[in-house]
Short mmCIF file of C-alpha atoms and ligand atoms in Angstrom, two decimals:
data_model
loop_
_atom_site.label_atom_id
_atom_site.label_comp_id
_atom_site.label_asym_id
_atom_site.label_seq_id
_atom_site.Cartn_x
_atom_site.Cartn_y
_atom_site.Cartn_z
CA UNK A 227 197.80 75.55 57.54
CA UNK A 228 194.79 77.21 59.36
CA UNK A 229 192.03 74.16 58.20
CA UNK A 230 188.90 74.25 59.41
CA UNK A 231 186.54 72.31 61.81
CA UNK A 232 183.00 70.94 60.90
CA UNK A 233 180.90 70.06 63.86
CA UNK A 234 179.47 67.44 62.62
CA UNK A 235 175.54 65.71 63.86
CA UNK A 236 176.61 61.85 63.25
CA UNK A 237 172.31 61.02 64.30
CA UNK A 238 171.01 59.08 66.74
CA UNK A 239 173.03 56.00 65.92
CA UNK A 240 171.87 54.23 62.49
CA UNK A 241 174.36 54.96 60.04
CA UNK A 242 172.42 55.61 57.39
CA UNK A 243 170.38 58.51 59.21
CA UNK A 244 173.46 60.39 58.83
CA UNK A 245 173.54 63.44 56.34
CA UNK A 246 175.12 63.00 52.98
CA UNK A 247 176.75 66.63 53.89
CA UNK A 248 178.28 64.75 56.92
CA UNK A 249 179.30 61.53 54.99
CA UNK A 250 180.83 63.38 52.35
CA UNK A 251 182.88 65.53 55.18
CA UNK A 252 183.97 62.19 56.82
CA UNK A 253 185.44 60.94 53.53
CA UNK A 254 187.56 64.19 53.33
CA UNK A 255 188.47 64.25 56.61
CA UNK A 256 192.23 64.18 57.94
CA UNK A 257 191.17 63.68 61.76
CA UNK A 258 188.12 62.93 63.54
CA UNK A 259 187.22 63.40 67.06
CA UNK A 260 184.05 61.67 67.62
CA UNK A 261 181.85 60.50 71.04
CA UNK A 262 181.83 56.82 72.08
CA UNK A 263 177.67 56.60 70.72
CA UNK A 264 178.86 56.48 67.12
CA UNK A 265 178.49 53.66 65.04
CA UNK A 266 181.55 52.15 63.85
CA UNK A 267 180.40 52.19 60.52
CA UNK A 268 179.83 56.29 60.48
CA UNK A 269 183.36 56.41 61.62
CA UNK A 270 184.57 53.40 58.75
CA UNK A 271 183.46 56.60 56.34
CA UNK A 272 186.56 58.36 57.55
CA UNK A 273 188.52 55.79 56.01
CA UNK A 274 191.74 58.17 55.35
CA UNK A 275 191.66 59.94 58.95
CA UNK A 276 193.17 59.39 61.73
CA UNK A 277 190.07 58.73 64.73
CA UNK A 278 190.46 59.96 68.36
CA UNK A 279 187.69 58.98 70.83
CA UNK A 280 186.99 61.44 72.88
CA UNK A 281 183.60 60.49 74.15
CA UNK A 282 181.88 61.01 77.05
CA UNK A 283 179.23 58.75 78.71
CA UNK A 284 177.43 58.64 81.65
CA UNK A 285 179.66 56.73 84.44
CA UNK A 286 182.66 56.42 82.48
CA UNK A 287 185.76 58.14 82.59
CA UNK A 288 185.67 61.78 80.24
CA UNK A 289 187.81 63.69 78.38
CA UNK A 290 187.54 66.80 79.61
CA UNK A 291 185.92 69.41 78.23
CA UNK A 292 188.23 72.36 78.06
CA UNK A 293 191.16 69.64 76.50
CA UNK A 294 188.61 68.82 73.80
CA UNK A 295 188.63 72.50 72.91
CA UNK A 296 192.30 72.82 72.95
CA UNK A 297 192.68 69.48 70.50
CA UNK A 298 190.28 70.92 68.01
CA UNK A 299 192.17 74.29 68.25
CA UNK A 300 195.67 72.23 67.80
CA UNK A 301 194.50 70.08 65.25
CA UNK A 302 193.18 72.97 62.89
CA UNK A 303 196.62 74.12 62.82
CA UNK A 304 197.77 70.76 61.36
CA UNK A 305 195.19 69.53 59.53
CA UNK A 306 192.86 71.00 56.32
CA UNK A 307 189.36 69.57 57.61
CA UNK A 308 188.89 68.86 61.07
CA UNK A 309 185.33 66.82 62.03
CA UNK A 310 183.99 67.01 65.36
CA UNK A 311 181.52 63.94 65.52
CA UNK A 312 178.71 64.36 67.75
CA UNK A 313 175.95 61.89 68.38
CA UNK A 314 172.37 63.46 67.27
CA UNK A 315 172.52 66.88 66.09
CA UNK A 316 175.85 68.73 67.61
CA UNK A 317 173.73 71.87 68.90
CA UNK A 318 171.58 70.06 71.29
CA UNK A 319 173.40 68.96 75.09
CA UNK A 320 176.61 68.15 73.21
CA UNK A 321 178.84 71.71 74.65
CA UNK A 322 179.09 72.74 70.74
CA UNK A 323 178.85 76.07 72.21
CA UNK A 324 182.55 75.56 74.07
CA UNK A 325 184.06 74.60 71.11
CA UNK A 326 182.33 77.14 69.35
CA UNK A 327 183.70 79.53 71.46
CA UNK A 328 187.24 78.36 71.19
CA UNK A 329 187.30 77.92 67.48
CA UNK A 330 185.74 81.55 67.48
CA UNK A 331 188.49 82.78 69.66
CA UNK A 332 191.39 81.10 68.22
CA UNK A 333 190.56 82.55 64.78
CA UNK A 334 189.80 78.60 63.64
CA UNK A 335 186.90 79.13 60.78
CA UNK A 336 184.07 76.40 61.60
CA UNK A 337 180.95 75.09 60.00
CA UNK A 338 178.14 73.31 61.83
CA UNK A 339 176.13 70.44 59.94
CA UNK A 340 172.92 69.15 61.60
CA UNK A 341 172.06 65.36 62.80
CA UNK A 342 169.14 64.12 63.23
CA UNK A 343 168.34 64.52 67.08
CA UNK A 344 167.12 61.58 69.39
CA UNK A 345 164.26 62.83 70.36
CA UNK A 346 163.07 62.71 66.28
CA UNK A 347 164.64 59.13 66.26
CA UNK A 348 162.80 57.97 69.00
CA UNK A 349 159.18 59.72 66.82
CA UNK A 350 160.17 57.29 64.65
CA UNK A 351 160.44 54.44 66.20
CA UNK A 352 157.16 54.91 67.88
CA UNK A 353 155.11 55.83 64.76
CA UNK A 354 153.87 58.81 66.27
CA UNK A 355 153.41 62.40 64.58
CA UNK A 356 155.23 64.95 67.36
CA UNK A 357 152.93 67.33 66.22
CA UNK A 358 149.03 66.81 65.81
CA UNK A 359 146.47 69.04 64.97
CA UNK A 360 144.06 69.57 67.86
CA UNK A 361 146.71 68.11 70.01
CA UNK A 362 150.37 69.28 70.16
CA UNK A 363 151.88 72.63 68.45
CA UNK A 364 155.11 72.57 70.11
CA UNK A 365 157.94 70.28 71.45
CA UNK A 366 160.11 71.23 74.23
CA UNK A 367 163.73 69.38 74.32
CA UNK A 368 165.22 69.32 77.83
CA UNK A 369 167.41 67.71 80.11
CA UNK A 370 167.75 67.32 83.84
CA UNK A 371 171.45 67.01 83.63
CA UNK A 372 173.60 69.74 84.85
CA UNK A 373 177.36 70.10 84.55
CA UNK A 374 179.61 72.57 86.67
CA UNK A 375 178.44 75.94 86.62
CA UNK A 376 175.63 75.87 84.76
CA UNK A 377 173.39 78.55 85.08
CA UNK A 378 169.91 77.36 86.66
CA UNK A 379 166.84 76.26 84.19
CA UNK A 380 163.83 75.86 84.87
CA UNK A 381 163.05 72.89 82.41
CA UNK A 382 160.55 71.45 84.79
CA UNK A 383 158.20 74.41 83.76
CA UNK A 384 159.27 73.96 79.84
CA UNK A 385 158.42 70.44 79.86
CA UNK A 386 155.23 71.28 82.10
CA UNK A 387 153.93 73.23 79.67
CA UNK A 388 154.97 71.70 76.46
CA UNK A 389 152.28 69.70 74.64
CA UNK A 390 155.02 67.39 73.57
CA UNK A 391 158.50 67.02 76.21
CA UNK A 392 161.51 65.36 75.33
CA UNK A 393 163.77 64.44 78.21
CA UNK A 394 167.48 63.45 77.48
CA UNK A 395 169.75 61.91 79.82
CA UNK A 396 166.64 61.83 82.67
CA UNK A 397 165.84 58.28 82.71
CA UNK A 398 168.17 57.63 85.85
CA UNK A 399 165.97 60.41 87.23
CA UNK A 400 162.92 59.19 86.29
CA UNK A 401 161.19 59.51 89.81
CA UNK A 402 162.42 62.93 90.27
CA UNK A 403 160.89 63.57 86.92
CA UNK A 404 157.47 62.11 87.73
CA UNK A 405 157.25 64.14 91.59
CA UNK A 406 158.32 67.43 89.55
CA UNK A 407 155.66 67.11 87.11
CA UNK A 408 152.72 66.01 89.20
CA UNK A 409 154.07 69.01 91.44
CA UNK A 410 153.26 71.29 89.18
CA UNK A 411 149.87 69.48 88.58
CA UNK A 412 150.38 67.46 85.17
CA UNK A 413 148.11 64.49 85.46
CA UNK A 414 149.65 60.96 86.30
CA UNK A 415 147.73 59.22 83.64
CA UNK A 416 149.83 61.40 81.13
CA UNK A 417 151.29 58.94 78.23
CA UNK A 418 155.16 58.45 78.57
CA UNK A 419 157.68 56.58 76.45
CA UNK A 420 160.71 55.90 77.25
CA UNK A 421 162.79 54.63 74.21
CA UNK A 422 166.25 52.79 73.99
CA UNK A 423 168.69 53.10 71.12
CA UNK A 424 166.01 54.51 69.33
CA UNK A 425 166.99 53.71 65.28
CA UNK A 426 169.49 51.16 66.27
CA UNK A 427 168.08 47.01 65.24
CA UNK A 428 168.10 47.06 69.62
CA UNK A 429 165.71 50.11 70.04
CA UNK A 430 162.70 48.69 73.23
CA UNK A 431 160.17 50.83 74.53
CA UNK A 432 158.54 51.36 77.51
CA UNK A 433 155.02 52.76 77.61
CA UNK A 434 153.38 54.00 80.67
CA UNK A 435 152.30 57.09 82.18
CA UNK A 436 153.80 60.02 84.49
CA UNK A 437 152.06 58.01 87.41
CA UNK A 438 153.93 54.79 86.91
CA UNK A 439 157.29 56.31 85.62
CA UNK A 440 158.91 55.75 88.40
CA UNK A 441 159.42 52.12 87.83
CA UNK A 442 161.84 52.60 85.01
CA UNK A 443 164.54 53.09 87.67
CA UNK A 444 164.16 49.55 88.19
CA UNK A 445 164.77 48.76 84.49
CA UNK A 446 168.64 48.46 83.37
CA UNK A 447 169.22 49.90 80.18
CA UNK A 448 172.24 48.79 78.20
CA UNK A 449 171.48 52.30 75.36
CA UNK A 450 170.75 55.67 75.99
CA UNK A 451 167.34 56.33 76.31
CA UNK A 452 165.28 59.30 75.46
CA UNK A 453 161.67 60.03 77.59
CA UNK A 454 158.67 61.11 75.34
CA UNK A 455 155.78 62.61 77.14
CA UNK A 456 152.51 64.41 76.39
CA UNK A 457 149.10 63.39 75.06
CA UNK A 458 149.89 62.77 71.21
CA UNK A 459 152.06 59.59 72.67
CA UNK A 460 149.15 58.20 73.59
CA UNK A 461 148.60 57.29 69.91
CA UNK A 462 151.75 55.24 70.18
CA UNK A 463 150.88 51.50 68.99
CA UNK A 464 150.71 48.83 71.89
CA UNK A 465 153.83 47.50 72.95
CA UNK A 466 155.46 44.70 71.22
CA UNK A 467 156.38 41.24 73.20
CA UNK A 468 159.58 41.76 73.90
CA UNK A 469 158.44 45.31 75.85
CA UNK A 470 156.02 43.82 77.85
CA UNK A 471 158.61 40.62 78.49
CA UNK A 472 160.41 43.49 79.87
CA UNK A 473 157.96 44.72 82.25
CA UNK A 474 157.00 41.12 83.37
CA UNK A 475 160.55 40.51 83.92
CA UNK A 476 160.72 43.72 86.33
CA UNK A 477 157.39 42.66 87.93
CA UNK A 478 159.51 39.21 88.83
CA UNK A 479 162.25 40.90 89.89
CA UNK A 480 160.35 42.91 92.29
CA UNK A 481 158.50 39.98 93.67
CA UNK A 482 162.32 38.39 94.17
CA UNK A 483 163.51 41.00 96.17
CA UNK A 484 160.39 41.47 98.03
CA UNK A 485 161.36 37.51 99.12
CA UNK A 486 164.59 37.97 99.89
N1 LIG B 636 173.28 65.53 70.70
C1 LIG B 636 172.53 64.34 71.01
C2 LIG B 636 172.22 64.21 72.47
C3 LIG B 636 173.45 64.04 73.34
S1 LIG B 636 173.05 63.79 75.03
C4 LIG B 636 171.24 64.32 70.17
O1 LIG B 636 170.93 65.33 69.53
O2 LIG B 636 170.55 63.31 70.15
C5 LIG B 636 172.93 62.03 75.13
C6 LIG B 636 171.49 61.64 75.37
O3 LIG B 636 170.79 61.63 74.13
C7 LIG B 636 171.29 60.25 75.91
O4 LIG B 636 171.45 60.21 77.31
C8 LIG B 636 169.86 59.99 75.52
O5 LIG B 636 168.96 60.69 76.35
C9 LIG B 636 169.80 60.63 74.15
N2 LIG B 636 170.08 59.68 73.05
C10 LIG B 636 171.12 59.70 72.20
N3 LIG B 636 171.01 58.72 71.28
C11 LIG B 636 169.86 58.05 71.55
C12 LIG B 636 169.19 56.95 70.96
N4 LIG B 636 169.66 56.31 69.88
N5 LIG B 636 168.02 56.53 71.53
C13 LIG B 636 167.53 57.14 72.61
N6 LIG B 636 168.12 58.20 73.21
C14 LIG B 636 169.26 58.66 72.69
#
């Protein structure tokens, strides 16, 4: 058999924010090979494959990249539909462009089906409109992140100049973030917000400003978290309770260690 591999988005964790193209592909499917964000129940979908982890998250041990291509490869040969499960949409800092390239290569036909990115989960959670006339006509999606060999990007500029900036995997370089910005003369008082687990029942959010972002490094963050920034987020709604329980609880915890 030569089957064929779906890259599949699985969203930004809710299951039901998944694609009824990807839930139907799940039911079909005779393997999956999904990332460690997906929700159990997206994967419970796949109730007649057989599942293979191959996540990778910050800090933790990874399958590497260049096996993950070779498994898709083997398993197209064995199996009738293949799904790759990626968290958010596949195309966006999920290296769907290596197994592209070996699917393409190995003569393995592939489809891609969309997810519904974090960055748009975390709009959500917020309230806020991305775009807003008089205010933002474009989004930039970035990340600070680089793996081996990558070639150099200048996303400090893209997210400089975007009206809107979304920041993946940057919230442990949050301060980094904040001096590259101001460097290239965005204002501190600029509206950030940081989001956790954006569409999951444990989403929090952090509001502050370029200025002050450099206290989220204090925060520990069980999720991953994406980092909003531009002036439409300044229409973002208060915090709730539990947010600013957060912050009071990292105010306290500074105050501790400054007693120690
Ligand atoms: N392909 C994914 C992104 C993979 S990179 C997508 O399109 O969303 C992983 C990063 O995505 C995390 O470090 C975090 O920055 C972001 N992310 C993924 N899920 C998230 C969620 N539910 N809430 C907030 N950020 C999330």
């Amino acid at each position: 058999v030569t089957g064929r591999v779906f890259l599949v988005g699985a969203g930004p964790g809710a299951p039901d924010l998944l694609t009824l193209r990807a839930a139907r592909l799940l039911a079909g499917a005779d393997i999956v090979f999904h990332d460690a964000l997906v929700h159990p129940d997206t994967l419970a979908l796949a109730d007649r494959a057989e599942k293979v982890a191959v996540g990778k998250r910050c800090g933790r041990h990874s399958t590497a990249q260049a096996f993950i291509n070779k498994r898709l490869v083997d398993a197209a040969r064995k199996h009738t539909v293949v799904v790759r499960l990626k968290g958010g949409d596949p195309t966006l800092f999920g290296r769907a462009q290596e197994e592209i390239d070996a699917l393409r290569a190995a003569g393995i036909p592939f489809e891609v089906v969309p997810g519904v990115t974090a960055a748009l989960a975390a709009a959500a959670e917020l309230g806020v409109s991305l775009t807003r006339r008089g205010v933002s006509r474009n989004v930039a999606f970035a990340t600070p992140r680089v793996g081996d060999g990558e070639a150099a990007s200048d996303w400090v500029a893209a997210i400089a100049a975007a009206d809107i900036g979304a920041i993946y995997m940057g919230v442990g370089e949050a301060a980094a973030i904040a001096d590259a910005l101001l460097a290239r003369g965005k204002r501190p008082s600029l509206p950030v917000v940081a989001v956790e687990n954006a569409s999951l029942p444990g989403a929090r959010r952090w509001t502050t400003t370029l200025g002050e972002l450099t206290r989220l490094a204090d925060e520990a963050f069980a999720g991953p978290v994406v980092l909003l920034l531009g002036e439409a987020l300044a229409a973002a709604p208060a915090d709730s309770d539990r947010v600013r329980t957060a912050f009071l609880e990292t105010a306290e915890a500074h105050l501790l260690r400054a007693a120690v």
